[in-house]
Coordinates of C-alpha atoms and ligand atoms in Angstrom, one line a residue:
M69 CA -92.5 -162.4 246.6
K70 CA -94.6 -165.1 245.1
I71 CA -97.5 -162.7 244.6
A72 CA -95.2 -160.3 242.8
I73 CA -94.1 -163.1 240.5
S74 CA -97.6 -164.1 239.4
L75 CA -98.6 -160.5 238.9
A76 CA -95.7 -159.9 236.6
A77 CA -96.5 -163.1 234.7
L78 CA -100.1 -161.9 234.4
A79 CA -99.0 -158.5 233.2
A80 CA -96.7 -160.1 230.6
A81 CA -99.5 -162.3 229.4
L82 CA -101.9 -159.4 229.2
I83 CA -99.5 -157.3 227.1
A84 CA -98.9 -160.3 224.8
S85 CA -102.6 -160.6 224.2
P86 CA -103.5 -158.7 221.0
V87 CA -107.1 -158.0 222.1
L88 CA -106.2 -156.6 225.5
A89 CA -103.2 -154.8 224.2
Q90 CA -105.6 -152.5 222.3
Q91 CA -107.5 -151.8 225.4
T92 CA -104.5 -151.1 227.6
P93 CA -103.4 -147.5 227.1
A94 CA -99.7 -147.3 226.1
P95 CA -97.5 -146.2 229.0
T96 CA -96.4 -142.7 229.0
V97 CA -92.8 -141.4 229.2
T98 CA -93.5 -140.2 232.8
E99 CA -94.7 -143.6 233.8
A100 CA -91.7 -145.3 232.2
E101 CA -89.4 -143.0 234.1
A102 CA -91.2 -143.5 237.4
F103 CA -91.1 -147.3 236.9
L104 CA -87.3 -147.1 236.3
A105 CA -86.7 -145.0 239.4
K106 CA -88.8 -147.5 241.5
A107 CA -87.1 -150.6 240.0
E108 CA -83.6 -149.1 240.4
K109 CA -84.2 -148.2 244.0
A110 CA -85.7 -151.6 244.9
M111 CA -82.8 -153.5 243.3
F112 CA -80.2 -151.2 244.7
D113 CA -81.6 -151.5 248.2
H114 CA -81.8 -155.3 248.0
S115 CA -78.2 -155.6 246.7
L116 CA -77.0 -154.1 249.9
I117 CA -78.0 -157.1 251.9
S118 CA -77.7 -159.8 249.2
S119 CA -74.1 -158.9 248.4
R120 CA -73.3 -159.2 252.1
A121 CA -74.9 -162.6 252.1
D122 CA -72.8 -163.5 249.1
W123 CA -69.6 -162.2 250.8
V124 CA -70.3 -164.2 254.0
N125 CA -71.0 -167.3 251.9
S126 CA -67.9 -167.0 249.7
T127 CA -65.6 -166.3 252.7
Y128 CA -67.1 -168.9 255.1
L129 CA -68.6 -171.9 253.3
S130 CA -71.1 -173.8 255.2
D131 CA -74.6 -175.3 254.6
D132 CA -76.0 -172.3 256.5
S133 CA -74.2 -169.6 254.6
D134 CA -75.2 -171.4 251.3
A135 CA -78.8 -171.3 252.4
V136 CA -78.6 -167.6 253.3
A137 CA -76.9 -166.7 250.0
A138 CA -79.4 -168.7 248.0
Y139 CA -82.3 -167.1 249.9
F140 CA -81.3 -163.6 249.1
G141 CA -80.2 -164.6 245.6
A142 CA -83.7 -166.0 244.9
I143 CA -85.3 -162.7 246.0
R144 CA -82.9 -160.8 243.7
T145 CA -83.7 -163.2 240.8
S146 CA -87.5 -162.9 241.2
M147 CA -87.3 -159.1 241.6
N148 CA -85.1 -158.7 238.5
V149 CA -87.3 -161.0 236.4
D150 CA -90.4 -159.1 237.4
Y151 CA -88.8 -155.8 236.5
A152 CA -87.4 -157.1 233.3
L153 CA -90.8 -158.2 232.2
E154 CA -92.3 -154.8 233.2
A155 CA -89.5 -153.1 231.4
A156 CA -90.6 -154.6 228.1
K157 CA -94.0 -153.1 228.7
Y158 CA -92.6 -149.6 229.3
A159 CA -90.3 -149.9 226.3
T160 CA -93.4 -149.5 224.1
A161 CA -94.0 -145.9 225.3
T162 CA -93.6 -143.4 222.5
G163 CA -91.1 -140.5 222.9
L164 CA -88.7 -142.2 225.3
S165 CA -85.3 -140.6 225.5
V166 CA -82.2 -142.6 224.4
E167 CA -81.2 -142.6 228.0
T168 CA -84.5 -144.1 229.3
K169 CA -84.5 -146.7 226.5
R170 CA -81.0 -147.7 227.5
R171 CA -81.9 -148.2 231.1
L172 CA -85.0 -150.2 230.2
D173 CA -82.7 -152.4 228.0
L174 CA -80.1 -152.8 230.7
L175 CA -82.9 -153.9 233.1
R176 CA -84.1 -156.5 230.6
T177 CA -80.6 -158.1 230.4
A178 CA -79.3 -157.4 233.9
L179 CA -79.5 -161.0 235.2
T180 CA -76.8 -163.6 234.3
L181 CA -79.2 -166.4 235.2
P182 CA -82.9 -165.6 234.7
A183 CA -85.5 -167.9 236.3
P184 CA -89.0 -168.4 234.9
T185 CA -91.8 -166.9 236.9
A186 CA -93.2 -170.3 238.0
P187 CA -93.4 -170.5 241.8
G188 CA -90.2 -171.9 243.3
A189 CA -88.1 -171.6 240.1
A190 CA -86.0 -168.7 241.3
Q191 CA -85.2 -170.5 244.6
E192 CA -84.3 -173.8 242.9
L193 CA -82.0 -171.9 240.5
N194 CA -80.3 -170.1 243.3
D195 CA -80.0 -173.3 245.3
L196 CA -78.3 -175.0 242.4
A197 CA -76.0 -172.1 241.6
T198 CA -74.9 -171.7 245.3
R199 CA -74.3 -175.4 245.6
L200 CA -72.2 -175.5 242.5
Q201 CA -70.0 -172.6 243.5
S202 CA -69.6 -173.9 247.0
A203 CA -68.6 -177.3 245.7
Y204 CA -66.0 -175.7 243.6
G205 CA -64.7 -173.7 246.6
K206 CA -64.3 -176.9 248.6
G207 CA -62.8 -178.8 245.7
K208 CA -59.6 -180.9 246.2
G209 CA -57.3 -182.7 244.0
T210 CA -54.4 -185.0 245.0
L211 CA -50.6 -184.8 244.8
K212 CA -48.7 -187.9 245.6
G213 CA -51.9 -189.3 246.9
Q214 CA -52.4 -186.5 249.4
P215 CA -55.4 -184.1 249.2
I216 CA -54.5 -180.6 247.9
N217 CA -56.8 -177.6 247.8
G218 CA -57.5 -175.3 244.8
S219 CA -55.1 -172.5 245.4
D220 CA -52.3 -174.9 246.3
I221 CA -52.9 -177.1 243.3
E222 CA -52.9 -174.1 241.0
E223 CA -49.5 -173.1 242.4
Q224 CA -48.2 -176.6 242.0
M225 CA -49.3 -176.8 238.4
G226 CA -47.2 -173.7 237.8
N227 CA -44.0 -175.0 239.5
N228 CA -44.0 -178.7 239.2
R229 CA -42.2 -180.2 236.2
N230 CA -42.8 -183.9 236.9
P231 CA -45.1 -185.2 234.2
E232 CA -46.6 -188.0 236.3
E233 CA -47.4 -185.6 239.2
L234 CA -48.8 -183.1 236.8
K235 CA -51.0 -185.7 235.3
E236 CA -52.1 -186.9 238.8
M237 CA -53.1 -183.3 239.8
W238 CA -54.8 -182.6 236.5
V239 CA -56.9 -185.8 236.5
S240 CA -57.8 -185.7 240.2
W241 CA -58.9 -182.1 240.0
H242 CA -61.0 -182.7 236.9
D243 CA -62.4 -185.9 238.3
N244 CA -63.1 -184.7 241.8
V245 CA -64.3 -181.2 241.1
G246 CA -65.9 -181.3 237.7
A247 CA -67.6 -184.7 237.3
P248 CA -70.0 -184.6 240.3
M249 CA -71.4 -181.3 239.1
R250 CA -72.8 -182.7 235.9
G251 CA -76.4 -183.3 237.0
D252 CA -76.8 -180.0 238.9
Y253 CA -75.4 -178.1 236.0
A254 CA -77.8 -179.6 233.5
K255 CA -80.7 -178.7 235.8
L256 CA -79.5 -175.2 236.1
V257 CA -79.2 -174.8 232.3
D258 CA -82.9 -175.9 231.9
I259 CA -84.2 -173.5 234.5
A260 CA -82.1 -170.5 233.2
N261 CA -83.2 -171.2 229.6
A262 CA -86.9 -171.3 230.6
G263 CA -86.3 -167.9 232.3
A264 CA -84.5 -166.5 229.3
K265 CA -87.4 -167.5 227.0
E266 CA -90.0 -165.8 229.3
L267 CA -87.9 -162.7 228.9
G268 CA -88.1 -163.0 225.1
F269 CA -84.6 -164.5 224.4
A270 CA -84.0 -167.7 222.4
D271 CA -81.9 -169.0 225.3
T272 CA -79.6 -167.9 228.0
G273 CA -76.6 -167.6 225.7
A274 CA -78.5 -165.3 223.4
M275 CA -79.3 -163.2 226.4
W276 CA -75.6 -163.0 227.3
R277 CA -74.7 -162.0 223.8
S278 CA -77.2 -159.2 223.7
K279 CA -75.4 -157.1 226.3
Y280 CA -72.9 -155.4 223.9
D281 CA -74.8 -152.6 222.3
M282 CA -75.3 -154.5 219.0
P283 CA -77.4 -157.4 217.8
A284 CA -76.4 -160.7 219.5
D285 CA -75.4 -162.4 216.3
D286 CA -73.2 -159.5 215.3
F287 CA -71.4 -159.8 218.6
A288 CA -70.6 -163.5 218.1
K289 CA -69.3 -162.6 214.6
L290 CA -67.2 -159.8 216.0
T291 CA -65.4 -162.2 218.5
D292 CA -64.7 -164.6 215.6
K293 CA -63.3 -161.7 213.5
I294 CA -61.0 -160.6 216.3
W295 CA -59.8 -164.2 216.9
A296 CA -58.9 -164.5 213.2
E297 CA -56.7 -161.4 213.6
V298 CA -54.6 -162.9 216.4
K299 CA -54.8 -166.6 215.6
P300 CA -51.6 -166.5 213.4
L301 CA -49.7 -165.3 216.4
Y302 CA -51.2 -168.1 218.6
D303 CA -50.4 -170.7 216.0
Q304 CA -46.7 -169.7 216.0
L305 CA -46.6 -169.7 219.8
H306 CA -48.2 -173.1 220.0
C307 CA -45.8 -174.5 217.5
Y308 CA -42.7 -173.1 219.3
T309 CA -44.0 -174.2 222.7
R310 CA -44.7 -177.7 221.6
A311 CA -41.2 -178.1 220.2
K312 CA -39.7 -177.0 223.5
L313 CA -41.9 -179.3 225.5
N314 CA -41.0 -182.1 223.2
E315 CA -37.3 -181.3 223.7
K316 CA -37.8 -181.3 227.5
Y317 CA -40.0 -184.3 228.1
G318 CA -39.5 -186.5 225.0
D319 CA -41.9 -188.1 222.6
A320 CA -43.6 -190.3 225.1
V321 CA -44.8 -187.4 227.1
Q322 CA -45.1 -184.7 224.5
P323 CA -45.0 -185.7 220.8
A324 CA -43.4 -183.3 218.4
S325 CA -46.6 -183.0 216.4
G326 CA -50.3 -182.8 217.2
P327 CA -51.9 -181.1 220.1
I328 CA -50.1 -180.3 223.4
R329 CA -50.8 -182.2 226.6
A330 CA -52.9 -179.9 228.7
D331 CA -51.1 -180.5 232.0
L332 CA -47.7 -179.5 230.8
L333 CA -48.4 -175.8 230.3
G334 CA -48.0 -174.5 233.8
N335 CA -51.7 -173.9 234.5
M336 CA -54.5 -176.2 235.4
W337 CA -56.6 -175.1 232.4
A338 CA -53.7 -174.4 230.1
Q339 CA -55.1 -170.9 229.9
S340 CA -51.9 -169.0 230.5
W341 CA -48.4 -170.5 230.0
G342 CA -46.1 -167.9 231.6
N343 CA -45.2 -170.2 234.4
I344 CA -43.3 -172.5 232.1
Y345 CA -41.2 -169.6 230.7
D346 CA -38.1 -171.4 231.9
V347 CA -39.0 -174.3 229.6
V348 CA -39.4 -172.1 226.5
A349 CA -36.8 -169.3 227.1
P350 CA -34.6 -168.8 224.1
K351 CA -31.0 -169.9 225.0
G352 CA -28.7 -167.1 226.0
A353 CA -30.9 -164.2 225.1
G354 CA -33.9 -165.6 226.9
D355 CA -32.7 -165.3 230.5
L356 CA -34.5 -162.2 231.7
G357 CA -32.5 -162.3 234.9
Y358 CA -35.7 -161.9 237.0
D359 CA -39.1 -163.3 237.8
V360 CA -41.4 -161.0 239.7
G361 CA -42.3 -163.7 242.2
E362 CA -38.6 -164.4 242.9
L363 CA -37.9 -160.6 243.2
L364 CA -40.6 -160.3 245.8
K365 CA -39.2 -163.3 247.7
A366 CA -35.7 -161.9 247.5
K367 CA -37.0 -158.7 249.1
G368 CA -38.3 -160.7 252.0
Y369 CA -41.9 -161.3 250.9
V370 CA -42.6 -164.6 252.6
E371 CA -45.6 -166.6 251.7
T372 CA -47.8 -167.3 254.7
R373 CA -47.2 -170.9 255.9
P374 CA -50.2 -173.1 256.5
G375 CA -49.3 -173.8 260.1
Q376 CA -48.6 -170.2 260.9
V377 CA -51.0 -168.8 263.5
D378 CA -52.3 -165.3 263.9
T379 CA -50.8 -164.1 267.2
P380 CA -51.5 -160.4 267.7
D381 CA -48.6 -160.2 270.1
T382 CA -45.9 -160.9 267.6
P383 CA -44.5 -158.1 265.4
E384 CA -46.7 -157.0 262.5
Q385 CA -44.5 -158.7 259.9
Q386 CA -45.1 -162.1 261.5
R387 CA -48.8 -161.9 261.3
R388 CA -50.6 -164.2 258.8
G389 CA -51.0 -162.5 255.4
Y390 CA -48.7 -159.5 256.1
W391 CA -46.6 -159.9 253.0
E392 CA -49.5 -160.7 250.8
K393 CA -51.1 -157.5 252.0
Q394 CA -47.8 -155.7 251.1
M395 CA -48.2 -156.9 247.5
F396 CA -51.6 -155.2 247.4
K397 CA -49.9 -152.0 248.7
I398 CA -47.6 -152.1 245.7
G399 CA -50.7 -152.4 243.5
E400 CA -52.4 -149.5 245.3
G401 CA -49.2 -147.5 244.7
F402 CA -49.5 -147.8 241.0
Y403 CA -53.1 -146.5 240.9
S404 CA -52.1 -143.7 243.4
S405 CA -49.3 -142.7 241.0
L406 CA -52.0 -142.1 238.3
G407 CA -53.9 -139.8 240.7
F408 CA -56.5 -142.2 242.1
A409 CA -57.4 -141.7 245.7
P410 CA -56.0 -144.3 248.2
L411 CA -58.1 -147.3 249.1
P412 CA -60.3 -146.8 252.1
A413 CA -59.3 -148.1 255.5
T414 CA -62.1 -150.6 255.3
F415 CA -60.5 -152.1 252.2
W416 CA -57.5 -153.2 254.4
D417 CA -59.7 -154.4 257.2
R418 CA -62.2 -156.4 255.2
T419 CA -60.3 -157.8 252.3
Q420 CA -59.5 -161.5 252.4
F421 CA -55.9 -161.6 251.5
I422 CA -55.1 -165.2 252.1
K423 CA -56.8 -168.5 252.6
P424 CA -58.1 -168.7 256.2
L425 CA -56.9 -171.7 258.2
D426 CA -60.1 -172.7 259.8
R427 CA -62.6 -173.0 257.1
E428 CA -63.4 -173.4 253.4
V429 CA -63.7 -170.4 251.2
V430 CA -64.1 -169.7 247.4
C431 CA -60.5 -169.0 246.7
H432 CA -61.0 -167.8 243.1
A433 CA -60.1 -164.1 243.2
S434 CA -62.8 -161.5 243.0
A435 CA -63.3 -157.8 243.6
W436 CA -66.4 -156.5 245.5
D437 CA -68.3 -153.3 246.0
L438 CA -70.7 -153.9 248.9
D439 CA -72.4 -150.5 249.1
N440 CA -71.6 -148.5 246.0
K441 CA -70.1 -146.0 248.4
D442 CA -66.7 -146.9 249.8
D443 CA -66.9 -150.5 250.9
I444 CA -64.7 -152.0 248.2
R445 CA -62.7 -155.1 248.8
V446 CA -61.0 -158.1 247.3
K447 CA -61.3 -161.8 248.1
M448 CA -58.2 -163.8 247.2
C449 CA -56.0 -166.6 248.5
T450 CA -52.9 -164.8 247.5
K451 CA -49.5 -166.5 246.9
V452 CA -46.2 -164.7 246.6
N453 CA -45.7 -165.3 242.9
S454 CA -45.8 -163.4 239.6
D455 CA -49.3 -164.7 238.6
D456 CA -50.8 -163.3 241.8
F457 CA -48.9 -160.1 241.5
V458 CA -50.7 -159.5 238.2
T459 CA -54.0 -160.7 239.6
I460 CA -53.8 -158.1 242.4
H461 CA -53.5 -155.4 239.8
H462 CA -56.4 -157.0 238.0
E463 CA -58.7 -157.1 241.0
L464 CA -57.8 -153.6 242.0
G465 CA -58.7 -152.4 238.5
H466 CA -62.3 -153.7 239.2
N467 CA -62.3 -151.8 242.6
Y468 CA -61.1 -148.5 241.1
Y469 CA -63.6 -148.8 238.3
Q470 CA -66.4 -149.4 240.8
R471 CA -65.4 -146.4 242.7
A472 CA -65.1 -144.2 239.7
Y473 CA -68.6 -144.8 238.4
Q474 CA -70.3 -144.7 241.8
K475 CA -72.2 -141.5 241.1
Q476 CA -74.0 -143.0 238.1
K477 CA -77.6 -144.2 238.2
P478 CA -78.0 -147.7 239.6
L479 CA -78.4 -149.4 236.2
Y480 CA -75.2 -147.7 235.0
L481 CA -73.1 -149.0 238.0
D482 CA -71.1 -151.3 235.7
G483 CA -68.4 -151.3 233.1
A484 CA -68.9 -150.0 229.6
N485 CA -69.2 -153.7 228.9
D486 CA -67.9 -156.6 231.0
G487 CA -64.7 -156.8 228.9
F488 CA -63.8 -153.3 229.9
H489 CA -64.2 -154.2 233.6
E490 CA -61.8 -157.1 233.1
A491 CA -59.3 -155.1 231.1
I492 CA -58.6 -152.2 233.4
G493 CA -56.3 -153.9 235.9
D494 CA -54.6 -156.0 233.2
F495 CA -53.8 -153.0 231.2
V496 CA -52.3 -151.3 234.2
A497 CA -50.3 -154.5 234.9
L498 CA -48.8 -154.3 231.3
S499 CA -46.9 -151.3 232.8
I500 CA -45.0 -153.7 235.1
T501 CA -41.8 -153.3 233.0
P502 CA -38.2 -153.7 234.2
D503 CA -37.8 -150.0 234.6
Y504 CA -40.9 -149.8 236.7
L505 CA -39.6 -152.6 238.9
V506 CA -36.5 -150.5 239.4
K507 CA -38.5 -147.4 240.3
I508 CA -40.3 -149.3 243.1
G509 CA -37.2 -150.9 244.4
L510 CA -37.9 -154.5 243.4
L511 CA -35.2 -154.8 240.7
D512 CA -31.6 -153.5 240.8
A513 CA -30.9 -151.0 238.1
A514 CA -27.9 -153.0 237.1
K515 CA -30.1 -156.0 236.4
V516 CA -32.5 -154.3 233.9
P517 CA -32.4 -156.7 230.8
G518 CA -30.9 -154.9 227.8
P519 CA -32.4 -154.7 224.3
D520 CA -30.9 -158.2 223.5
K521 CA -33.6 -159.5 226.0
D522 CA -36.5 -157.9 224.2
I523 CA -37.6 -161.2 222.6
G524 CA -37.4 -162.8 226.0
L525 CA -39.6 -160.1 227.5
L526 CA -42.1 -160.4 224.7
L527 CA -42.2 -164.2 224.8
R528 CA -42.8 -164.1 228.6
Q529 CA -45.8 -161.8 228.0
A530 CA -47.1 -163.8 225.0
M531 CA -47.0 -167.0 227.1
D532 CA -49.7 -165.4 229.3
K533 CA -51.5 -163.1 227.0
V534 CA -51.5 -164.7 223.6
A535 CA -51.9 -168.2 225.0
F536 CA -55.0 -167.1 226.8
L537 CA -57.1 -166.0 223.9
P538 CA -58.4 -169.3 222.5
F539 CA -59.4 -170.3 226.0
G540 CA -61.0 -166.9 226.6
L541 CA -63.1 -167.6 223.5
L542 CA -64.0 -171.3 223.8
V543 CA -65.4 -171.3 227.4
D544 CA -68.5 -169.5 226.2
K545 CA -68.5 -171.2 222.8
W546 CA -69.1 -174.3 224.9
R547 CA -71.7 -172.5 227.1
W548 CA -73.5 -170.9 224.2
G549 CA -73.7 -174.4 222.7
V550 CA -75.0 -175.9 225.9
F551 CA -77.6 -173.2 226.3
N552 CA -78.9 -173.4 222.7
G553 CA -78.9 -177.2 222.7
T554 CA -76.2 -177.8 220.1
I555 CA -74.2 -179.4 222.9
P556 CA -76.7 -181.6 224.6
Q557 CA -76.2 -183.0 228.1
S558 CA -75.1 -186.3 226.6
Q559 CA -72.2 -184.5 225.0
Y560 CA -71.0 -182.1 227.6
E561 CA -67.6 -183.7 227.9
K562 CA -67.1 -184.3 224.1
G563 CA -68.2 -180.7 223.4
W564 CA -65.7 -179.3 225.8
T565 CA -62.8 -181.6 224.8
D566 CA -63.5 -180.9 221.1
L567 CA -63.4 -177.1 221.6
R568 CA -60.2 -177.3 223.6
R569 CA -58.6 -179.3 220.8
Q570 CA -60.0 -177.1 218.0
Y571 CA -59.2 -173.7 219.5
Q572 CA -56.3 -174.3 221.9
G573 CA -54.7 -177.3 220.3
I574 CA -54.5 -179.2 223.6
V575 CA -55.6 -182.6 224.8
P576 CA -56.3 -184.1 228.2
P577 CA -53.4 -186.2 229.6
V578 CA -55.8 -189.2 229.8
S579 CA -58.8 -190.1 227.7
R580 CA -62.2 -188.7 229.0
D581 CA -65.7 -190.0 228.6
E582 CA -69.2 -188.7 229.4
T583 CA -69.0 -189.7 233.1
K584 CA -66.7 -186.6 233.4
F585 CA -67.4 -182.9 233.3
D586 CA -64.2 -181.1 232.7
A587 CA -65.9 -177.8 232.1
G588 CA -67.1 -177.9 235.7
A589 CA -63.4 -177.9 236.9
K590 CA -63.1 -174.3 235.8
F591 CA -64.4 -171.8 238.3
H592 CA -66.5 -169.7 235.9
I593 CA -68.7 -172.7 234.9
P594 CA -70.0 -173.6 238.5
G595 CA -69.6 -169.9 239.3
N596 CA -71.8 -168.9 236.3
T597 CA -69.6 -166.0 235.3
P598 CA -69.7 -165.3 231.5
Y599 CA -66.3 -165.7 230.0
T600 CA -66.2 -163.9 226.7
R601 CA -65.4 -160.8 228.8
Y602 CA -61.9 -162.1 229.3
F603 CA -61.4 -162.6 225.6
L604 CA -62.5 -159.0 225.0
A605 CA -60.3 -157.9 227.9
G606 CA -57.2 -159.6 226.4
I607 CA -57.7 -157.5 223.2
L608 CA -58.9 -154.3 224.9
Q609 CA -56.1 -154.1 227.4
Q610 CA -53.6 -153.9 224.5
Q611 CA -55.7 -151.1 223.0
F612 CA -55.8 -149.2 226.3
Y613 CA -52.1 -149.7 226.8
E614 CA -51.1 -148.5 223.3
A615 CA -53.3 -145.4 223.8
A616 CA -51.8 -144.7 227.3
C617 CA -48.3 -145.0 226.0
K618 CA -49.1 -142.7 223.1
Q619 CA -50.6 -140.2 225.5
S620 CA -47.5 -140.3 227.6
G621 CA -45.3 -139.6 224.6
W622 CA -43.4 -142.9 224.8
K623 CA -41.0 -143.4 221.9
G624 CA -39.3 -146.7 222.6
P625 CA -40.5 -150.3 221.9
L626 CA -44.1 -150.5 223.1
H627 CA -43.5 -153.4 225.6
R628 CA -41.0 -151.3 227.5
C629 CA -43.5 -148.5 228.1
S630 CA -44.7 -147.8 231.7
F631 CA -47.1 -145.0 232.3
Y632 CA -46.5 -145.3 236.1
G633 CA -46.8 -141.9 237.7
N634 CA -48.5 -140.3 234.7
K635 CA -51.3 -138.1 236.0
A636 CA -52.5 -137.1 232.6
V637 CA -53.1 -140.7 231.6
G638 CA -54.8 -141.3 235.0
A639 CA -57.1 -138.3 234.4
K640 CA -58.1 -139.6 231.0
L641 CA -58.6 -143.1 232.3
N642 CA -60.7 -141.8 235.1
A643 CA -62.9 -140.0 232.6
M644 CA -63.6 -143.3 230.9
L645 CA -64.2 -145.2 234.1
E646 CA -66.6 -142.5 235.5
M647 CA -68.9 -143.1 232.5
G648 CA -69.7 -146.6 233.9
A649 CA -72.3 -148.2 231.7
S650 CA -74.1 -144.9 230.9
K651 CA -73.1 -144.8 227.3
P652 CA -72.6 -147.5 224.6
W653 CA -69.1 -149.1 224.9
P654 CA -67.7 -147.6 221.7
D655 CA -68.2 -144.1 223.3
A656 CA -66.1 -145.2 226.3
L657 CA -63.5 -146.7 224.1
Q658 CA -63.3 -143.5 222.1
A659 CA -63.0 -141.4 225.3
F660 CA -59.7 -143.1 226.1
T661 CA -58.3 -144.4 222.9
G662 CA -59.8 -142.2 220.2
T663 CA -61.2 -145.2 218.3
R664 CA -64.6 -146.8 218.4
E665 CA -63.5 -150.2 217.1
I666 CA -62.4 -153.1 219.2
S667 CA -59.5 -154.8 217.2
G668 CA -56.6 -157.1 217.6
K669 CA -54.3 -154.7 215.8
A670 CA -52.8 -153.2 219.0
M671 CA -52.0 -156.7 220.2
T672 CA -50.4 -157.8 216.9
A673 CA -48.4 -154.5 216.9
Y674 CA -47.1 -155.1 220.4
F675 CA -46.0 -158.7 219.6
A676 CA -44.8 -158.0 216.0
P677 CA -41.1 -158.5 216.7
L678 CA -41.9 -161.8 218.5
Q679 CA -44.1 -163.0 215.7
K680 CA -41.3 -162.5 213.3
W681 CA -38.9 -164.3 215.6
L682 CA -41.2 -167.2 216.2
V683 CA -41.7 -167.7 212.4
Q684 CA -37.9 -168.0 212.2
Q685 CA -37.7 -170.5 215.0
N686 CA -40.5 -172.6 213.6
K687 CA -38.9 -172.7 210.1
G688 CA -39.0 -176.3 208.8
K689 CA -41.4 -177.5 211.4
S690 CA -44.9 -178.5 210.5
C691 CA -47.1 -176.3 212.7
G692 CA -50.7 -176.9 213.6
W693 CA -52.4 -179.9 215.2
Ligands
X8Z672 O1 -61.3 -164.9 236.8 C1 -60.4 -164.1 236.7 C2 -60.2 -163.0 237.7 C3 -61.3 -162.7 238.5 S1 -62.4 -161.6 237.6 C4 -59.1 -163.6 238.7 N1 -59.7 -164.2 235.5 C5 -59.9 -165.2 234.6 C6 -59.5 -166.6 235.1 O2 -58.9 -166.6 236.1 O3 -59.9 -167.6 234.4 C7 -58.6 -163.3 235.2 C8 -58.0 -163.8 234.0 C9 -59.0 -164.8 233.4
ZN673 ZN1 -61.7 -159.9 236.9

């Protein structure tokens, strides 16, 4: 591998040299195409083993599995960097087709974390990345002084209403998980930036922003423009929620003005607030009469107990993870109703449905495609609650997308952009309406909330979907700043806390300083997963949903529409999914929605009645923070 690295570096240097460039004949179209075929095959073949190493690592954390994953990861990084450098050379060929140009471009930006070609850099980068992700997976907070793991603490943050305990969980998680990562993270940033520069990007953030079929700067502007469209809605929701929290907890815990205390919003990162719907529900009209998690429990879905052992002799229903698996069956049922083929048997054998008893794993949910054929699976530490019911649909959306584009060329085995990949399952989950829940037997027909509960239904959705947007935007605002140096290592904490206050209007429950690293307490930072994708997905899912409801001829209020069972919608969706990354994303958007623009209008239309209602509720209050 090292030889390959230095050859590629040499080649790049030769191309850069003006004297030699004249002497080197420009590559031909045939050569460029042959190179692409070779690179695609090599990367594809390597991914078969390296993704297996990653799976083993994520589902069985140990020093050994870390080493194996980092080993294959380093090979992948070096190989990709070499090909990315070569791609730049072939891009100079005259007469390249649009298609070939696109694949060369995709190859140039394929890596999330590039390493420089210097010997050892790819390995060091992968050692750091693996160590950070594993540390997150093993992370613990405390509750009443007792250690509590990541998936349990997430659940507790949703259910617990004791401000002291919430504070303890928030502080312990951020202190224990985030702070120790600071040094490793800074090293990783330096190496990745050096890699990005060798590939011709200003920094790693610029490389991330260049993956959207438009100039990188235009993409950043586009996200700001969309945020401006939906911010008035967020501001009203913030104002209303703050008042309700103040009513519940009093001035000492949550003052009536200023930012909201981050640990009171029902989620460790205050990124979605649906879990505190009970706190904000409008009196009388707000009681929806159901919560999906409670409905599941009422139907006998029991969360697997920590002490429960897997005894094959007991009836199927007593086996660990049985009910969590049944939640996935409901998810599969939705996609089947649209005409998608059932999940393969291996999905059910190989998916990690719940947290294993005997070892540490990376609990943060993810969807995998191990062989680009039929080995699709999910890794999750499922709980029987409404958050995870939605997350299951989310993860399955990734798996059905992966399967739909499987016939594309290797470089096109991806979403139209990463926001599309994140939006599919969420858009499907918007169809989990009361009527749908009746259809699948989870809700009694007599308990369907009437039109007087529309505001409640919309508010419940807004607490998750609208509340999420500023978080979805700021995570990468922070990372872009870290990568381009405007947030130096000496200000990692301040940079994060300032952005949280500016965009979300929230503050930590205790003061923080630069010994902390709160960004590291969010999976995607140590996991190195770009985050703007979720902001885009928040917007796109509403556009997809609006389009699907239109296609199905729905006439009622938008939020009551479910396209469950609609094969025509399924066929049209499949047509978009099958495209993978083969065309610029506006083409994919157009294929399903008829428009080429990503815009917050579908979202503001969906929530328009709520927006009006919130403005009334907030009358006389001074909103903002
Ligand atoms: O990370 C995820 C998925 C895996 S792709 C569970 N999400 C973001 C998060 O949890 O922060 C989905 C919503 C946002
Ligand atoms: Zn996802």
